[in-house]
């Protein structure tokens, strides 16, 4: 839906590492896997589909395996799934390993030790440790199972939350499967995508360049 310069690509790659920390997912690995998901949603080639796994844990395990196979080039994907994806092997080496994940986790624990004022706050720590997969599981499982549909599509995608500020707009998943290249994931008047204003801001600041096709039909 947009392009950016190699410089900004590197900036956002590094920011992914800093903000995802212990649950870092490679933009390269996730990008290729996500293209597979769109191309083959709810078929046997879909990396994660609730239709093919009995429970959320099995689906997440399969997702992890496919993701690692792509990132470490154990599978050969057609060029169309890899084309133009950002790739920074040097950063992957630092970010995608257990020393880094444990280091970030220790940092989060240290932060809580210094700043938490009640004991129960420590119960939130596990969510910090696995924030990436936690978010992925909610969208990839529930937004293909529960919710309402704006558009008839070939897959099981649903709009999981009608007012989605928790998943930052990603749970308008049926809209997203219908218009994969559309920057605004919301479609109906009440579907407010909280990330869209930032995409527009980055576009205005020339950090990214939105494609014309990123904004098809806005009325419902
Ligand atoms: Zn999906
Ligand atoms: Zn997508």
PDB file of C-alpha atoms in Angstrom, residues 57-206:
ATOM      1  CA  UNK A  57      -1.937 -23.623  20.140  1.00  0.00           C
ATOM      2  CA  UNK A  58      -1.552 -25.980  17.206  1.00  0.00           C
ATOM      3  CA  UNK A  59      -2.132 -23.132  14.783  1.00  0.00           C
ATOM      4  CA  UNK A  60       0.444 -20.937  16.527  1.00  0.00           C
ATOM      5  CA  UNK A  61       3.006 -23.750  16.520  1.00  0.00           C
ATOM      6  CA  UNK A  62       2.519 -24.229  12.793  1.00  0.00           C
ATOM      7  CA  UNK A  63       2.793 -20.456  12.274  1.00  0.00           C
ATOM      8  CA  UNK A  64       6.103 -20.443  14.165  1.00  0.00           C
ATOM      9  CA  UNK A  65       7.440 -23.308  12.037  1.00  0.00           C
ATOM     10  CA  UNK A  66       6.452 -21.693   8.730  1.00  0.00           C
ATOM     11  CA  UNK A  67       7.861 -18.340   9.875  1.00  0.00           C
ATOM     12  CA  UNK A  68      11.226 -19.878  10.841  1.00  0.00           C
ATOM     13  CA  UNK A  69      11.405 -21.893   7.618  1.00  0.00           C
ATOM     14  CA  UNK A  70      10.933 -18.691   5.608  1.00  0.00           C
ATOM     15  CA  UNK A  71      13.315 -16.593   7.680  1.00  0.00           C
ATOM     16  CA  UNK A  72      16.076 -19.212   7.613  1.00  0.00           C
ATOM     17  CA  UNK A  73      15.370 -20.098   3.990  1.00  0.00           C
ATOM     18  CA  UNK A  74      14.535 -23.734   4.665  1.00  0.00           C
ATOM     19  CA  UNK A  75      11.690 -23.483   2.160  1.00  0.00           C
ATOM     20  CA  UNK A  76      11.935 -22.073  -1.307  1.00  0.00           C
ATOM     21  CA  UNK A  77       9.191 -19.563  -1.951  1.00  0.00           C
ATOM     22  CA  UNK A  78       8.233 -18.215  -5.352  1.00  0.00           C
ATOM     23  CA  UNK A  79       9.720 -14.799  -6.071  1.00  0.00           C
ATOM     24  CA  UNK A  80       6.315 -13.066  -5.930  1.00  0.00           C
ATOM     25  CA  UNK A  81       6.148 -13.678  -2.157  1.00  0.00           C
ATOM     26  CA  UNK A  82       9.596 -12.202  -1.541  1.00  0.00           C
ATOM     27  CA  UNK A  83       9.680  -9.358  -4.046  1.00  0.00           C
ATOM     28  CA  UNK A  84      10.578  -5.940  -2.586  1.00  0.00           C
ATOM     29  CA  UNK A  85      10.504  -7.188   1.020  1.00  0.00           C
ATOM     30  CA  UNK A  86      12.977  -5.414   3.281  1.00  0.00           C
ATOM     31  CA  UNK A  87      15.713  -7.739   4.508  1.00  0.00           C
ATOM     32  CA  UNK A  88      18.470  -6.962   7.013  1.00  0.00           C
ATOM     33  CA  UNK A  89      20.301 -10.219   7.882  1.00  0.00           C
ATOM     34  CA  UNK A  90      22.708  -8.498  10.271  1.00  0.00           C
ATOM     35  CA  UNK A  91      19.880  -7.187  12.446  1.00  0.00           C
ATOM     36  CA  UNK A  92      18.005 -10.516  12.228  1.00  0.00           C
ATOM     37  CA  UNK A  93      21.047 -12.212  13.750  1.00  0.00           C
ATOM     38  CA  UNK A  94      20.983  -9.879  16.741  1.00  0.00           C
ATOM     39  CA  UNK A  95      17.213  -9.668  17.164  1.00  0.00           C
ATOM     40  CA  UNK A  96      16.006 -13.195  16.415  1.00  0.00           C
ATOM     41  CA  UNK A  97      17.815 -15.254  19.031  1.00  0.00           C
ATOM     42  CA  UNK A  98      17.292 -16.388  22.615  1.00  0.00           C
ATOM     43  CA  UNK A  99      20.013 -14.210  24.161  1.00  0.00           C
ATOM     44  CA  UNK A 100      18.210 -11.133  22.850  1.00  0.00           C
ATOM     45  CA  UNK A 101      14.751 -12.388  23.876  1.00  0.00           C
ATOM     46  CA  UNK A 102      15.929 -13.219  27.407  1.00  0.00           C
ATOM     47  CA  UNK A 103      17.835  -9.930  27.640  1.00  0.00           C
ATOM     48  CA  UNK A 104      14.709  -7.924  26.785  1.00  0.00           C
ATOM     49  CA  UNK A 105      12.678  -9.997  29.266  1.00  0.00           C
ATOM     50  CA  UNK A 106      15.204  -9.249  32.014  1.00  0.00           C
ATOM     51  CA  UNK A 107      14.940  -5.558  31.111  1.00  0.00           C
ATOM     52  CA  UNK A 108      11.110  -5.668  31.443  1.00  0.00           C
ATOM     53  CA  UNK A 109      11.389  -7.388  34.823  1.00  0.00           C
ATOM     54  CA  UNK A 110      13.914  -4.761  35.957  1.00  0.00           C
ATOM     55  CA  UNK A 111      11.575  -1.983  34.825  1.00  0.00           C
ATOM     56  CA  UNK A 112       8.745  -3.468  36.921  1.00  0.00           C
ATOM     57  CA  UNK A 113      11.012  -3.947  39.931  1.00  0.00           C
ATOM     58  CA  UNK A 114      11.841  -0.237  39.812  1.00  0.00           C
ATOM     59  CA  UNK A 115       8.457   1.231  38.838  1.00  0.00           C
ATOM     60  CA  UNK A 116       5.622  -1.190  39.779  1.00  0.00           C
ATOM     61  CA  UNK A 117       3.687  -0.015  42.823  1.00  0.00           C
ATOM     62  CA  UNK A 118       1.494  -3.118  43.400  1.00  0.00           C
ATOM     63  CA  UNK A 119       2.355  -6.825  43.323  1.00  0.00           C
ATOM     64  CA  UNK A 120      -0.394  -7.701  40.819  1.00  0.00           C
ATOM     65  CA  UNK A 121       1.231  -5.517  38.185  1.00  0.00           C
ATOM     66  CA  UNK A 122       3.862  -8.236  37.792  1.00  0.00           C
ATOM     67  CA  UNK A 123       1.109 -10.507  36.445  1.00  0.00           C
ATOM     68  CA  UNK A 124       1.175  -8.380  33.282  1.00  0.00           C
ATOM     69  CA  UNK A 125       4.775  -9.384  32.549  1.00  0.00           C
ATOM     70  CA  UNK A 126       3.982 -12.556  30.542  1.00  0.00           C
ATOM     71  CA  UNK A 127       1.973 -10.435  28.095  1.00  0.00           C
ATOM     72  CA  UNK A 128       5.031  -8.240  27.552  1.00  0.00           C
ATOM     73  CA  UNK A 129       7.235 -11.287  26.950  1.00  0.00           C
ATOM     74  CA  UNK A 130       5.074 -12.640  24.114  1.00  0.00           C
ATOM     75  CA  UNK A 131       3.272  -9.538  22.857  1.00  0.00           C
ATOM     76  CA  UNK A 132       3.971 -10.354  19.166  1.00  0.00           C
ATOM     77  CA  UNK A 133       2.540 -13.911  19.108  1.00  0.00           C
ATOM     78  CA  UNK A 134      -0.229 -12.804  21.508  1.00  0.00           C
ATOM     79  CA  UNK A 135      -1.398 -10.201  19.019  1.00  0.00           C
ATOM     80  CA  UNK A 136      -0.933 -12.612  16.080  1.00  0.00           C
ATOM     81  CA  UNK A 137      -2.977 -15.306  17.803  1.00  0.00           C
ATOM     82  CA  UNK A 138      -5.902 -12.952  18.449  1.00  0.00           C
ATOM     83  CA  UNK A 139      -6.106 -11.790  14.841  1.00  0.00           C
ATOM     84  CA  UNK A 140      -5.155 -14.978  13.029  1.00  0.00           C
ATOM     85  CA  UNK A 141      -7.446 -17.189  15.098  1.00  0.00           C
ATOM     86  CA  UNK A 142     -10.398 -15.111  16.320  1.00  0.00           C
ATOM     87  CA  UNK A 143     -10.676 -12.760  13.323  1.00  0.00           C
ATOM     88  CA  UNK A 144     -11.107 -15.865  11.179  1.00  0.00           C
ATOM     89  CA  UNK A 145     -13.747 -17.313  13.510  1.00  0.00           C
ATOM     90  CA  UNK A 146     -15.847 -14.711  15.324  1.00  0.00           C
ATOM     91  CA  UNK A 147     -17.309 -11.422  14.164  1.00  0.00           C
ATOM     92  CA  UNK A 148     -19.381  -9.854  11.412  1.00  0.00           C
ATOM     93  CA  UNK A 149     -18.830  -9.612   7.693  1.00  0.00           C
ATOM     94  CA  UNK A 150     -19.033  -6.523   5.472  1.00  0.00           C
ATOM     95  CA  UNK A 151     -17.907  -8.259   2.294  1.00  0.00           C
ATOM     96  CA  UNK A 152     -18.436 -11.688   0.865  1.00  0.00           C
ATOM     97  CA  UNK A 153     -14.953 -13.165   0.378  1.00  0.00           C
ATOM     98  CA  UNK A 154     -13.674 -16.663  -0.332  1.00  0.00           C
ATOM     99  CA  UNK A 155     -12.080 -17.061   3.118  1.00  0.00           C
ATOM    100  CA  UNK A 156     -13.412 -17.029   6.702  1.00  0.00           C
ATOM    101  CA  UNK A 157     -12.155 -13.526   7.627  1.00  0.00           C
ATOM    102  CA  UNK A 158     -14.399 -11.529   9.965  1.00  0.00           C
ATOM    103  CA  UNK A 159     -14.426  -8.099  11.550  1.00  0.00           C
ATOM    104  CA  UNK A 160     -13.693  -9.249  15.082  1.00  0.00           C
ATOM    105  CA  UNK A 161     -14.177  -6.002  17.059  1.00  0.00           C
ATOM    106  CA  UNK A 162     -16.627  -3.359  15.796  1.00  0.00           C
ATOM    107  CA  UNK A 163     -14.710  -0.696  17.735  1.00  0.00           C
ATOM    108  CA  UNK A 164     -11.113  -1.709  17.451  1.00  0.00           C
ATOM    109  CA  UNK A 165      -8.644   0.369  19.377  1.00  0.00           C
ATOM    110  CA  UNK A 166      -7.100  -2.656  21.131  1.00  0.00           C
ATOM    111  CA  UNK A 167      -5.683  -4.292  17.981  1.00  0.00           C
ATOM    112  CA  UNK A 168      -5.027  -0.901  16.361  1.00  0.00           C
ATOM    113  CA  UNK A 169      -7.520  -1.528  13.572  1.00  0.00           C
ATOM    114  CA  UNK A 170      -6.235  -4.954  12.571  1.00  0.00           C
ATOM    115  CA  UNK A 171      -9.362  -6.721  13.692  1.00  0.00           C
ATOM    116  CA  UNK A 172     -11.305  -5.170  10.786  1.00  0.00           C
ATOM    117  CA  UNK A 173     -10.001  -8.291   9.174  1.00  0.00           C
ATOM    118  CA  UNK A 174     -12.818  -8.974   6.723  1.00  0.00           C
ATOM    119  CA  UNK A 175     -12.322  -5.448   5.293  1.00  0.00           C
ATOM    120  CA  UNK A 176      -8.593  -6.121   5.089  1.00  0.00           C
ATOM    121  CA  UNK A 177      -9.026  -9.400   3.215  1.00  0.00           C
ATOM    122  CA  UNK A 178     -11.361  -7.677   0.758  1.00  0.00           C
ATOM    123  CA  UNK A 179      -9.036  -4.686   0.224  1.00  0.00           C
ATOM    124  CA  UNK A 180      -5.561  -5.956   1.135  1.00  0.00           C
ATOM    125  CA  UNK A 181      -3.832  -2.845  -0.215  1.00  0.00           C
ATOM    126  CA  UNK A 182      -6.094  -0.312   1.490  1.00  0.00           C
ATOM    127  CA  UNK A 183      -4.392   1.860   4.113  1.00  0.00           C
ATOM    128  CA  UNK A 184      -7.547   2.466   6.162  1.00  0.00           C
ATOM    129  CA  UNK A 185      -8.733  -0.866   7.624  1.00  0.00           C
ATOM    130  CA  UNK A 186     -12.030   0.663   8.779  1.00  0.00           C
ATOM    131  CA  UNK A 187     -14.809   0.910   6.236  1.00  0.00           C
ATOM    132  CA  UNK A 188     -18.179   1.706   7.812  1.00  0.00           C
ATOM    133  CA  UNK A 189     -18.634   4.959   9.727  1.00  0.00           C
ATOM    134  CA  UNK A 190     -18.105   3.390  13.157  1.00  0.00           C
ATOM    135  CA  UNK A 191     -15.050   1.375  12.146  1.00  0.00           C
ATOM    136  CA  UNK A 192     -12.298   3.755  13.178  1.00  0.00           C
ATOM    137  CA  UNK A 193      -8.768   2.609  12.383  1.00  0.00           C
ATOM    138  CA  UNK A 194      -6.542   4.393  14.907  1.00  0.00           C
ATOM    139  CA  UNK A 195      -3.384   3.813  12.856  1.00  0.00           C
ATOM    140  CA  UNK A 196      -4.703   5.371   9.651  1.00  0.00           C
ATOM    141  CA  UNK A 197      -4.150   9.010  10.772  1.00  0.00           C
ATOM    142  CA  UNK A 198      -0.494   8.133  11.436  1.00  0.00           C
ATOM    143  CA  UNK A 199      -0.128   6.584   7.985  1.00  0.00           C
ATOM    144  CA  UNK A 200      -1.542   9.805   6.529  1.00  0.00           C
ATOM    145  CA  UNK A 201       0.795  11.863   8.691  1.00  0.00           C
ATOM    146  CA  UNK A 202       3.846   9.832   7.571  1.00  0.00           C
ATOM    147  CA  UNK A 203       2.692  10.296   3.998  1.00  0.00           C
ATOM    148  CA  UNK A 204       2.371  14.067   4.471  1.00  0.00           C
ATOM    149  CA  UNK A 205       5.866  14.138   6.001  1.00  0.00           C
ATOM    150  CA  UNK A 206       7.168  12.119   3.014  1.00  0.00           C
TER     151      UNK A 206
END
